[in-house]
Amino acid sequence: GENVEQHPSTLSVQEGDSAVIKCTYSDSASNYFPWYKQELGKRPQLIIDIRSNVGEKKDQRIAVTLNKTAKHFSLHITETQPEDSAVYFCAARNAGNQFYFGTGTSLTVIP
Amino acid sequence: NAGVTQTPKFQVLKTGQSMTLQCAQDMNHEYMSWYRQDPGMGLRLIHYSVGAGITDQGEVPNGYNVSRSTTEDFPLRLLSAAPSQTSVYFCASTTGRGSSPLHFGNGTRLTVT
């Protein structure tokens, strides 16, 4: 299997500040790491992803970094806005194509 | 394309009843899976399938059965519902190749009394 740990479980930031969420994984064969945003009562939606042969990926205000050696990856959101408030999940896909998820981070952006 | 379609959206069962949660996808994805979501515990893998006729257990398979007779459909059966199975259930699919993420259905909120 795979074990994904995610921290922090809750995060509050002022509007305009940055938010960072960190995840670690246990299976060194995991090769793909997506991040999902879930609004209340909705399904998880992909916001960014990274493959194991890439160290960093950026999409406007969102970036993800991956350290394969240390087996950890992080989500960075800059210039946060109230609409960024949601629960964020990291995930790791192992060699058998199963996706394992972290326990989620509830982000609150205070206007 | 409808993507991943789950039915029903809501369900209330009494302890001991059985039911089937339906899931269908129209993206010709080989890989399908079921997750349950409980507060503070993220999404936990129940069962998955890598193609028609092939299923396997995930992290929390007890009390659930699945089958995959076609590429499109992947139903989840609760054999004898228990209060511990009160949860939100998500079906998801992916090609399983390259940078292909999981595509989720809208979820089924199940309450067992």
PDB file of N, CA and C in Angstrom, chain A residues 1-100:
ATOM      1  N   GLY A   1       0.808  -1.200   0.000  1.00  0.00           N
ATOM      2  CA  GLY A   1       0.000   0.000   0.000  1.00  0.00           C
ATOM      3  C   GLY A   1       0.844   1.254   0.000  1.00  0.00           C
ATOM      4  N   GLU A   2       0.266   2.298   0.521  1.00  0.00           N
ATOM      5  CA  GLU A   2       0.924   3.604   0.567  1.00  0.00           C
ATOM      6  C   GLU A   2       0.348   4.321   1.772  1.00  0.00           C
ATOM      7  N   ASN A   3       1.161   5.131   2.428  1.00  0.00           N
ATOM      8  CA  ASN A   3       0.700   5.926   3.563  1.00  0.00           C
ATOM      9  C   ASN A   3       1.032   7.387   3.288  1.00  0.00           C
ATOM     10  N   VAL A   4       0.006   8.214   3.214  1.00  0.00           N
ATOM     11  CA  VAL A   4       0.201   9.634   2.938  1.00  0.00           C
ATOM     12  C   VAL A   4      -0.195  10.430   4.181  1.00  0.00           C
ATOM     13  N   GLU A   5       0.716  11.246   4.654  1.00  0.00           N
ATOM     14  CA  GLU A   5       0.440  12.104   5.801  1.00  0.00           C
ATOM     15  C   GLU A   5       0.398  13.562   5.349  1.00  0.00           C
ATOM     16  N   GLN A   6      -0.525  14.322   5.911  1.00  0.00           N
ATOM     17  CA  GLN A   6      -0.748  15.695   5.471  1.00  0.00           C
ATOM     18  C   GLN A   6      -0.824  16.618   6.681  1.00  0.00           C
ATOM     19  N   HIS A   7      -0.171  17.782   6.556  1.00  0.00           N
ATOM     20  CA  HIS A   7      -0.159  18.762   7.640  1.00  0.00           C
ATOM     21  C   HIS A   7      -0.162  20.186   7.054  1.00  0.00           C
ATOM     22  N   PRO A   8      -0.802  21.139   7.725  1.00  0.00           N
ATOM     23  CA  PRO A   8      -1.590  20.974   8.956  1.00  0.00           C
ATOM     24  C   PRO A   8      -3.004  20.504   8.633  1.00  0.00           C
ATOM     25  N   SER A   9      -3.763  20.183   9.639  1.00  0.00           N
ATOM     26  CA  SER A   9      -5.151  19.782   9.401  1.00  0.00           C
ATOM     27  C   SER A   9      -6.057  21.005   9.227  1.00  0.00           C
ATOM     28  N   THR A  10      -5.688  22.124   9.852  1.00  0.00           N
ATOM     29  CA  THR A  10      -6.409  23.375   9.643  1.00  0.00           C
ATOM     30  C   THR A  10      -5.395  24.499   9.457  1.00  0.00           C
ATOM     31  N   LEU A  11      -5.792  25.491   8.669  1.00  0.00           N
ATOM     32  CA  LEU A  11      -4.896  26.606   8.361  1.00  0.00           C
ATOM     33  C   LEU A  11      -5.735  27.840   8.115  1.00  0.00           C
ATOM     34  N   SER A  12      -5.413  28.911   8.839  1.00  0.00           N
ATOM     35  CA  SER A  12      -6.088  30.192   8.636  1.00  0.00           C
ATOM     36  C   SER A  12      -5.056  31.224   8.222  1.00  0.00           C
ATOM     37  N   VAL A  13      -5.346  31.957   7.167  1.00  0.00           N
ATOM     38  CA  VAL A  13      -4.444  32.992   6.682  1.00  0.00           C
ATOM     39  C   VAL A  13      -5.244  34.242   6.353  1.00  0.00           C
ATOM     40  N   GLN A  14      -4.565  35.373   6.391  1.00  0.00           N
ATOM     41  CA  GLN A  14      -5.181  36.623   5.981  1.00  0.00           C
ATOM     42  C   GLN A  14      -5.184  36.679   4.441  1.00  0.00           C
ATOM     43  N   GLU A  15      -6.228  37.285   3.928  1.00  0.00           N
ATOM     44  CA  GLU A  15      -6.316  37.467   2.480  1.00  0.00           C
ATOM     45  C   GLU A  15      -5.047  38.154   1.971  1.00  0.00           C
ATOM     46  N   GLY A  16      -4.493  37.600   0.894  1.00  0.00           N
ATOM     47  CA  GLY A  16      -3.276  38.157   0.326  1.00  0.00           C
ATOM     48  C   GLY A  16      -2.003  37.464   0.783  1.00  0.00           C
ATOM     49  N   ASP A  17      -2.086  36.756   1.914  1.00  0.00           N
ATOM     50  CA  ASP A  17      -0.931  36.006   2.398  1.00  0.00           C
ATOM     51  C   ASP A  17      -0.807  34.686   1.635  1.00  0.00           C
ATOM     52  N   SER A  18       0.290  33.978   1.899  1.00  0.00           N
ATOM     53  CA  SER A  18       0.518  32.671   1.272  1.00  0.00           C
ATOM     54  C   SER A  18       0.102  31.551   2.205  1.00  0.00           C
ATOM     55  N   ALA A  19      -0.234  30.419   1.605  1.00  0.00           N
ATOM     56  CA  ALA A  19      -0.580  29.213   2.369  1.00  0.00           C
ATOM     57  C   ALA A  19       0.267  28.058   1.848  1.00  0.00           C
ATOM     58  N   VAL A  20       0.763  27.245   2.781  1.00  0.00           N
ATOM     59  CA  VAL A  20       1.572  26.088   2.410  1.00  0.00           C
ATOM     60  C   VAL A  20       1.028  24.851   3.113  1.00  0.00           C
ATOM     61  N   ILE A  21       0.829  23.806   2.355  1.00  0.00           N
ATOM     62  CA  ILE A  21       0.351  22.522   2.885  1.00  0.00           C
ATOM     63  C   ILE A  21       1.374  21.461   2.497  1.00  0.00           C
ATOM     64  N   LYS A  22       1.729  20.617   3.477  1.00  0.00           N
ATOM     65  CA  LYS A  22       2.803  19.651   3.244  1.00  0.00           C
ATOM     66  C   LYS A  22       2.300  18.214   3.368  1.00  0.00           C
ATOM     67  N   CYS A  23       2.853  17.351   2.532  1.00  0.00           N
ATOM     68  CA  CYS A  23       2.498  15.931   2.557  1.00  0.00           C
ATOM     69  C   CYS A  23       3.763  15.083   2.450  1.00  0.00           C
ATOM     70  N   THR A  24       3.722  13.925   3.101  1.00  0.00           N
ATOM     71  CA  THR A  24       4.774  12.936   2.942  1.00  0.00           C
ATOM     72  C   THR A  24       4.148  11.628   2.489  1.00  0.00           C
ATOM     73  N   TYR A  25       4.928  10.813   1.798  1.00  0.00           N
ATOM     74  CA  TYR A  25       4.442   9.511   1.362  1.00  0.00           C
ATOM     75  C   TYR A  25       5.480   8.456   1.704  1.00  0.00           C
ATOM     76  N   SER A  26       5.047   7.211   1.709  1.00  0.00           N
ATOM     77  CA  SER A  26       5.935   6.144   2.188  1.00  0.00           C
ATOM     78  C   SER A  26       6.489   5.256   1.064  1.00  0.00           C
ATOM     79  N   ASP A  27       5.751   5.126  -0.027  1.00  0.00           N
ATOM     80  CA  ASP A  27       6.133   4.191  -1.087  1.00  0.00           C
ATOM     81  C   ASP A  27       7.019   4.892  -2.118  1.00  0.00           C
ATOM     82  N   SER A  28       8.268   4.526  -2.172  1.00  0.00           N
ATOM     83  CA  SER A  28       9.194   5.193  -3.089  1.00  0.00           C
ATOM     84  C   SER A  28       8.853   4.939  -4.556  1.00  0.00           C
ATOM     85  N   ALA A  29       7.977   3.953  -4.834  1.00  0.00           N
ATOM     86  CA  ALA A  29       7.567   3.675  -6.211  1.00  0.00           C
ATOM     87  C   ALA A  29       6.400   4.559  -6.654  1.00  0.00           C
ATOM     88  N   SER A  30       5.827   5.343  -5.752  1.00  0.00           N
ATOM     89  CA  SER A  30       4.750   6.250  -6.154  1.00  0.00           C
ATOM     90  C   SER A  30       5.274   7.245  -7.169  1.00  0.00           C
ATOM     91  N   ASN A  31       4.467   7.517  -8.209  1.00  0.00           N
ATOM     92  CA  ASN A  31       5.005   8.252  -9.349  1.00  0.00           C
ATOM     93  C   ASN A  31       4.186   9.455  -9.797  1.00  0.00           C
ATOM     94  N   TYR A  32       3.090   9.722  -9.111  1.00  0.00           N
ATOM     95  CA  TYR A  32       2.219  10.819  -9.555  1.00  0.00           C
ATOM     96  C   TYR A  32       1.495  11.373  -8.342  1.00  0.00           C
ATOM     97  N   PHE A  33       1.452  12.726  -8.239  1.00  0.00           N
ATOM     98  CA  PHE A  33       0.987  13.361  -7.011  1.00  0.00           C
ATOM     99  C   PHE A  33       0.016  14.499  -7.344  1.00  0.00           C
ATOM    100  N   PRO A  34      -1.273  14.225  -7.327  1.00  0.00           N
ATOM    101  CA  PRO A  34      -2.252  15.284  -7.580  1.00  0.00           C
ATOM    102  C   PRO A  34      -2.700  15.954  -6.287  1.00  0.00           C
ATOM    103  N   TRP A  35      -3.191  17.177  -6.411  1.00  0.00           N
ATOM    104  CA  TRP A  35      -3.801  17.903  -5.309  1.00  0.00           C
ATOM    105  C   TRP A  35      -5.246  18.217  -5.690  1.00  0.00           C
ATOM    106  N   TYR A  36      -6.146  18.043  -4.711  1.00  0.00           N
ATOM    107  CA  TYR A  36      -7.559  18.283  -4.939  1.00  0.00           C
ATOM    108  C   TYR A  36      -8.087  19.341  -3.976  1.00  0.00           C
ATOM    109  N   LYS A  37      -9.056  20.093  -4.454  1.00  0.00           N
ATOM    110  CA  LYS A  37      -9.780  21.069  -3.642  1.00  0.00           C
ATOM    111  C   LYS A  37     -11.219  20.603  -3.534  1.00  0.00           C
ATOM    112  N   GLN A  38     -11.733  20.609  -2.312  1.00  0.00           N
ATOM    113  CA  GLN A  38     -13.111  20.170  -2.114  1.00  0.00           C
ATOM    114  C   GLN A  38     -13.883  21.228  -1.351  1.00  0.00           C
ATOM    115  N   GLU A  39     -14.899  21.769  -1.981  1.00  0.00           N
ATOM    116  CA  GLU A  39     -15.790  22.713  -1.325  1.00  0.00           C
ATOM    117  C   GLU A  39     -16.904  21.942  -0.633  1.00  0.00           C
ATOM    118  N   LEU A  40     -17.529  22.561   0.322  1.00  0.00           N
ATOM    119  CA  LEU A  40     -18.503  21.896   1.169  1.00  0.00           C
ATOM    120  C   LEU A  40     -19.626  21.275   0.342  1.00  0.00           C
ATOM    121  N   GLY A  41     -19.828  19.983   0.541  1.00  0.00           N
ATOM    122  CA  GLY A  41     -20.907  19.289  -0.154  1.00  0.00           C
ATOM    123  C   GLY A  41     -20.619  18.930  -1.601  1.00  0.00           C
ATOM    124  N   LYS A  42     -19.378  19.215  -2.055  1.00  0.00           N
ATOM    125  CA  LYS A  42     -19.051  18.952  -3.450  1.00  0.00           C
ATOM    126  C   LYS A  42     -18.023  17.823  -3.579  1.00  0.00           C
ATOM    127  N   ARG A  43     -17.766  17.419  -4.794  1.00  0.00           N
ATOM    128  CA  ARG A  43     -16.747  16.396  -5.016  1.00  0.00           C
ATOM    129  C   ARG A  43     -15.357  17.032  -5.068  1.00  0.00           C
ATOM    130  N   PRO A  44     -14.325  16.257  -4.798  1.00  0.00           N
ATOM    131  CA  PRO A  44     -12.960  16.785  -4.951  1.00  0.00           C
ATOM    132  C   PRO A  44     -12.680  17.129  -6.418  1.00  0.00           C
ATOM    133  N   GLN A  45     -12.005  18.269  -6.605  1.00  0.00           N
ATOM    134  CA  GLN A  45     -11.662  18.723  -7.950  1.00  0.00           C
ATOM    135  C   GLN A  45     -10.159  18.917  -8.033  1.00  0.00           C
ATOM    136  N   LEU A  46      -9.563  18.408  -9.096  1.00  0.00           N
ATOM    137  CA  LEU A  46      -8.118  18.543  -9.296  1.00  0.00           C
ATOM    138  C   LEU A  46      -7.740  20.012  -9.469  1.00  0.00           C
ATOM    139  N   ILE A  47      -6.685  20.463  -8.763  1.00  0.00           N
ATOM    140  CA  ILE A  47      -6.216  21.827  -8.960  1.00  0.00           C
ATOM    141  C   ILE A  47      -4.810  21.866  -9.553  1.00  0.00           C
ATOM    142  N   ILE A  48      -3.984  20.899  -9.257  1.00  0.00           N
ATOM    143  CA  ILE A  48      -2.644  20.841  -9.815  1.00  0.00           C
ATOM    144  C   ILE A  48      -2.087  19.451  -9.553  1.00  0.00           C
ATOM    145  N   ASP A  49      -1.126  19.041 -10.365  1.00  0.00           N
ATOM    146  CA  ASP A  49      -0.512  17.723 -10.165  1.00  0.00           C
ATOM    147  C   ASP A  49       0.948  17.784 -10.585  1.00  0.00           C
ATOM    148  N   ILE A  50       1.698  16.748 -10.180  1.00  0.00           N
ATOM    149  CA  ILE A  50       3.109  16.695 -10.528  1.00  0.00           C
ATOM    150  C   ILE A  50       3.528  15.242 -10.657  1.00  0.00           C
ATOM    151  N   ARG A  51       4.370  14.973 -11.626  1.00  0.00           N
ATOM    152  CA  ARG A  51       4.898  13.621 -11.798  1.00  0.00           C
ATOM    153  C   ARG A  51       6.245  13.506 -11.084  1.00  0.00           C
ATOM    154  N   SER A  52       6.656  12.277 -10.856  1.00  0.00           N
ATOM    155  CA  SER A  52       7.833  12.045 -10.027  1.00  0.00           C
ATOM    156  C   SER A  52       9.131  12.493 -10.677  1.00  0.00           C
ATOM    157  N   ASN A  53       9.113  12.727 -11.993  1.00  0.00           N
ATOM    158  CA  ASN A  53      10.347  13.152 -12.663  1.00  0.00           C
ATOM    159  C   ASN A  53      10.446  14.684 -12.769  1.00  0.00           C
ATOM    160  N   VAL A  54       9.561  15.381 -12.049  1.00  0.00           N
ATOM    161  CA  VAL A  54       9.538  16.842 -12.075  1.00  0.00           C
ATOM    162  C   VAL A  54       9.674  17.354 -10.643  1.00  0.00           C
ATOM    163  N   GLY A  55      10.435  18.427 -10.445  1.00  0.00           N
ATOM    164  CA  GLY A  55      10.634  18.930  -9.094  1.00  0.00           C
ATOM    165  C   GLY A  55       9.654  20.017  -8.683  1.00  0.00           C
ATOM    166  N   GLU A  56       9.141  20.752  -9.674  1.00  0.00           N
ATOM    167  CA  GLU A  56       8.248  21.866  -9.349  1.00  0.00           C
ATOM    168  C   GLU A  56       7.338  22.146 -10.537  1.00  0.00           C
ATOM    169  N   LYS A  57       6.125  22.576 -10.220  1.00  0.00           N
ATOM    170  CA  LYS A  57       5.164  22.945 -11.260  1.00  0.00           C
ATOM    171  C   LYS A  57       4.335  24.105 -10.749  1.00  0.00           C
ATOM    172  N   LYS A  58       4.062  25.053 -11.629  1.00  0.00           N
ATOM    173  CA  LYS A  58       3.335  26.246 -11.209  1.00  0.00           C
ATOM    174  C   LYS A  58       2.190  26.519 -12.171  1.00  0.00           C
ATOM    175  N   ASP A  59       1.072  26.970 -11.614  1.00  0.00           N
ATOM    176  CA  ASP A  59      -0.089  27.360 -12.413  1.00  0.00           C
ATOM    177  C   ASP A  59      -0.703  28.589 -11.758  1.00  0.00           C
ATOM    178  N   GLN A  60      -0.339  29.758 -12.258  1.00  0.00           N
ATOM    179  CA  GLN A  60      -0.801  31.042 -11.731  1.00  0.00           C
ATOM    180  C   GLN A  60      -0.436  31.157 -10.252  1.00  0.00           C
ATOM    181  N   ARG A  61      -1.414  31.189  -9.339  1.00  0.00           N
ATOM    182  CA  ARG A  61      -1.110  31.402  -7.920  1.00  0.00           C
ATOM    183  C   ARG A  61      -0.808  30.106  -7.180  1.00  0.00           C
ATOM    184  N   ILE A  62      -0.867  28.990  -7.868  1.00  0.00           N
ATOM    185  CA  ILE A  62      -0.690  27.694  -7.230  1.00  0.00           C
ATOM    186  C   ILE A  62       0.579  27.031  -7.727  1.00  0.00           C
ATOM    187  N   ALA A  63       1.342  26.453  -6.818  1.00  0.00           N
ATOM    188  CA  ALA A  63       2.544  25.724  -7.192  1.00  0.00           C
ATOM    189  C   ALA A  63       2.657  24.471  -6.335  1.00  0.00           C
ATOM    190  N   VAL A  64       3.299  23.471  -6.893  1.00  0.00           N
ATOM    191  CA  VAL A  64       3.570  22.243  -6.150  1.00  0.00           C
ATOM    192  C   VAL A  64       5.048  21.925  -6.296  1.00  0.00           C
ATOM    193  N   THR A  65       5.675  21.497  -5.197  1.00  0.00           N
ATOM    194  CA  THR A  65       7.065  21.069  -5.224  1.00  0.00           C
ATOM    195  C   THR A  65       7.147  19.627  -4.761  1.00  0.00           C
ATOM    196  N   LEU A  66       8.106  18.907  -5.276  1.00  0.00           N
ATOM    197  CA  LEU A  66       8.294  17.497  -4.940  1.00  0.00           C
ATOM    198  C   LEU A  66       9.757  17.227  -4.639  1.00  0.00           C
ATOM    199  N   ASN A  67      10.001  16.581  -3.509  1.00  0.00           N
ATOM    200  CA  ASN A  67      11.338  16.126  -3.149  1.00  0.00           C
ATOM    201  C   ASN A  67      11.277  14.605  -3.065  1.00  0.00           C
ATOM    202  N   LYS A  68      11.705  13.942  -4.137  1.00  0.00           N
ATOM    203  CA  LYS A  68      11.617  12.474  -4.196  1.00  0.00           C
ATOM    204  C   LYS A  68      12.490  11.802  -3.162  1.00  0.00           C
ATOM    205  N   THR A  69      13.656  12.375  -2.907  1.00  0.00           N
ATOM    206  CA  THR A  69      14.587  11.760  -1.969  1.00  0.00           C
ATOM    207  C   THR A  69      13.980  11.713  -0.573  1.00  0.00           C
ATOM    208  N   ALA A  70      13.382  12.833  -0.170  1.00  0.00           N
ATOM    209  CA  ALA A  70      12.780  12.926   1.157  1.00  0.00           C
ATOM    210  C   ALA A  70      11.355  12.392   1.163  1.00  0.00           C
ATOM    211  N   LYS A  71      10.795  12.115   0.007  1.00  0.00           N
ATOM    212  CA  LYS A  71       9.415  11.641  -0.142  1.00  0.00           C
ATOM    213  C   LYS A  71       8.434  12.618   0.472  1.00  0.00           C
ATOM    214  N   HIS A  72       8.570  13.883   0.083  1.00  0.00           N
ATOM    215  CA  HIS A  72       7.540  14.827   0.486  1.00  0.00           C
ATOM    216  C   HIS A  72       7.251  15.812  -0.632  1.00  0.00           C
ATOM    217  N   PHE A  73       6.041  16.324  -0.628  1.00  0.00           N
ATOM    218  CA  PHE A  73       5.597  17.288  -1.621  1.00  0.00           C
ATOM    219  C   PHE A  73       4.689  18.317  -0.962  1.00  0.00           C
ATOM    220  N   SER A  74       4.666  19.494  -1.528  1.00  0.00           N
ATOM    221  CA  SER A  74       3.972  20.619  -0.886  1.00  0.00           C
ATOM    222  C   SER A  74       3.159  21.404  -1.898  1.00  0.00           C
ATOM    223  N   LEU A  75       2.075  21.983  -1.408  1.00  0.00           N
ATOM    224  CA  LEU A  75       1.221  22.878  -2.183  1.00  0.00           C
ATOM    225  C   LEU A  75       1.422  24.292  -1.667  1.00  0.00           C
ATOM    226  N   HIS A  76       1.646  25.227  -2.586  1.00  0.00           N
ATOM    227  CA  HIS A  76       1.840  26.617  -2.230  1.00  0.00           C
ATOM    228  C   HIS A  76       0.767  27.446  -2.944  1.00  0.00           C
ATOM    229  N   ILE A  77       0.037  28.219  -2.170  1.00  0.00           N
ATOM    230  CA  ILE A  77      -0.945  29.143  -2.746  1.00  0.00           C
ATOM    231  C   ILE A  77      -0.521  30.542  -2.358  1.00  0.00           C
ATOM    232  N   THR A  78      -0.277  31.379  -3.349  1.00  0.00           N
ATOM    233  CA  THR A  78       0.117  32.767  -3.083  1.00  0.00           C
ATOM    234  C   THR A  78      -1.082  33.689  -3.278  1.00  0.00           C
ATOM    235  N   GLU A  79      -0.968  34.881  -2.687  1.00  0.00           N
ATOM    236  CA  GLU A  79      -2.013  35.915  -2.819  1.00  0.00           C
ATOM    237  C   GLU A  79      -3.407  35.317  -2.596  1.00  0.00           C
ATOM    238  N   THR A  80      -3.568  34.686  -1.454  1.00  0.00           N
ATOM    239  CA  THR A  80      -4.816  33.964  -1.198  1.00  0.00           C
ATOM    240  C   THR A  80      -6.027  34.890  -1.245  1.00  0.00           C
ATOM    241  N   GLN A  81      -7.143  34.294  -1.673  1.00  0.00           N
ATOM    242  CA  GLN A  81      -8.411  35.004  -1.791  1.00  0.00           C
ATOM    243  C   GLN A  81      -9.479  34.227  -1.024  1.00  0.00           C
ATOM    244  N   PRO A  82     -10.551  34.873  -0.601  1.00  0.00           N
ATOM    245  CA  PRO A  82     -11.594  34.166   0.153  1.00  0.00           C
ATOM    246  C   PRO A  82     -12.120  32.925  -0.564  1.00  0.00           C
ATOM    247  N   GLU A  83     -12.154  32.963  -1.879  1.00  0.00           N
ATOM    248  CA  GLU A  83     -12.653  31.797  -2.628  1.00  0.00           C
ATOM    249  C   GLU A  83     -11.679  30.620  -2.611  1.00  0.00           C
ATOM    250  N   ASP A  84     -10.484  30.817  -2.059  1.00  0.00           N
ATOM    251  CA  ASP A  84      -9.563  29.696  -1.867  1.00  0.00           C
ATOM    252  C   ASP A  84      -9.944  28.866  -0.643  1.00  0.00           C
ATOM    253  N   SER A  85     -10.832  29.388   0.191  1.00  0.00           N
ATOM    254  CA  SER A  85     -11.266  28.652   1.379  1.00  0.00           C
ATOM    255  C   SER A  85     -11.946  27.351   0.967  1.00  0.00           C
ATOM    256  N   ALA A  86     -11.425  26.232   1.468  1.00  0.00           N
ATOM    257  CA  ALA A  86     -11.921  24.901   1.114  1.00  0.00           C
ATOM    258  C   ALA A  86     -11.073  23.881   1.860  1.00  0.00           C
ATOM    259  N   VAL A  87     -11.370  22.609   1.614  1.00  0.00           N
ATOM    260  CA  VAL A  87     -10.507  21.534   2.119  1.00  0.00           C
ATOM    261  C   VAL A  87      -9.629  21.056   0.970  1.00  0.00           C
ATOM    262  N   TYR A  88      -8.347  20.928   1.231  1.00  0.00           N
ATOM    263  CA  TYR A  88      -7.384  20.506   0.219  1.00  0.00           C
ATOM    264  C   TYR A  88      -6.835  19.122   0.589  1.00  0.00           C
ATOM    265  N   PHE A  89      -6.761  18.262  -0.408  1.00  0.00           N
ATOM    266  CA  PHE A  89      -6.227  16.910  -0.221  1.00  0.00           C
ATOM    267  C   PHE A  89      -5.040  16.681  -1.140  1.00  0.00           C
ATOM    268  N   CYS A  90      -3.994  16.097  -0.584  1.00  0.00           N
ATOM    269  CA  CYS A  90      -2.918  15.593  -1.422  1.00  0.00           C
ATOM    270  C   CYS A  90      -3.148  14.105  -1.659  1.00  0.00           C
ATOM    271  N   ALA A  91      -2.540  13.588  -2.703  1.00  0.00           N
ATOM    272  CA  ALA A  91      -2.677  12.160  -3.021  1.00  0.00           C
ATOM    273  C   ALA A  91      -1.398  11.660  -3.682  1.00  0.00           C
ATOM    274  N   ALA A  92      -1.187  10.366  -3.564  1.00  0.00           N
ATOM    275  CA  ALA A  92      -0.050   9.719  -4.223  1.00  0.00           C
ATOM    276  C   ALA A  92      -0.565   8.488  -4.956  1.00  0.00           C
ATOM    277  N   ARG A  93      -0.104   8.316  -6.182  1.00  0.00           N
ATOM    278  CA  ARG A  93      -0.470   7.138  -6.962  1.00  0.00           C
ATOM    279  C   ARG A  93       0.704   6.168  -6.935  1.00  0.00           C
ATOM    280  N   ASN A  94       0.419   4.926  -6.497  1.00  0.00           N
ATOM    281  CA  ASN A  94       1.514   3.949  -6.432  1.00  0.00           C
ATOM    282  C   ASN A  94       1.679   3.214  -7.755  1.00  0.00           C
ATOM    283  N   ALA A  95       2.610   2.283  -7.788  1.00  0.00           N
ATOM    284  CA  ALA A  95       2.924   1.586  -9.035  1.00  0.00           C
ATOM    285  C   ALA A  95       1.753   0.736  -9.527  1.00  0.00           C
ATOM    286  N   GLY A  96       0.832   0.391  -8.620  1.00  0.00           N
ATOM    287  CA  GLY A  96      -0.340  -0.383  -9.010  1.00  0.00           C
ATOM    288  C   GLY A  96      -1.512   0.481  -9.446  1.00  0.00           C
ATOM    289  N   ASN A  97      -1.268   1.782  -9.579  1.00  0.00           N
ATOM    290  CA  ASN A  97      -2.290   2.748  -9.996  1.00  0.00           C
ATOM    291  C   ASN A  97      -3.359   3.002  -8.947  1.00  0.00           C
ATOM    292  N   GLN A  98      -3.115   2.651  -7.699  1.00  0.00           N
ATOM    293  CA  GLN A  98      -4.043   3.052  -6.648  1.00  0.00           C
ATOM    294  C   GLN A  98      -3.643   4.429  -6.119  1.00  0.00           C
ATOM    295  N   PHE A  99      -4.660   5.250  -5.846  1.00  0.00           N
ATOM    296  CA  PHE A  99      -4.450   6.583  -5.299  1.00  0.00           C
ATOM    297  C   PHE A  99      -4.736   6.550  -3.798  1.00  0.00           C
ATOM    298  N   TYR A 100      -3.794   7.072  -3.013  1.00  0.00           N
ATOM    299  CA  TYR A 100      -3.968   7.173  -1.571  1.00  0.00           C
ATOM    300  C   TYR A 100      -3.926   8.645  -1.185  1.00  0.00           C
TER     301      TYR A 100
END
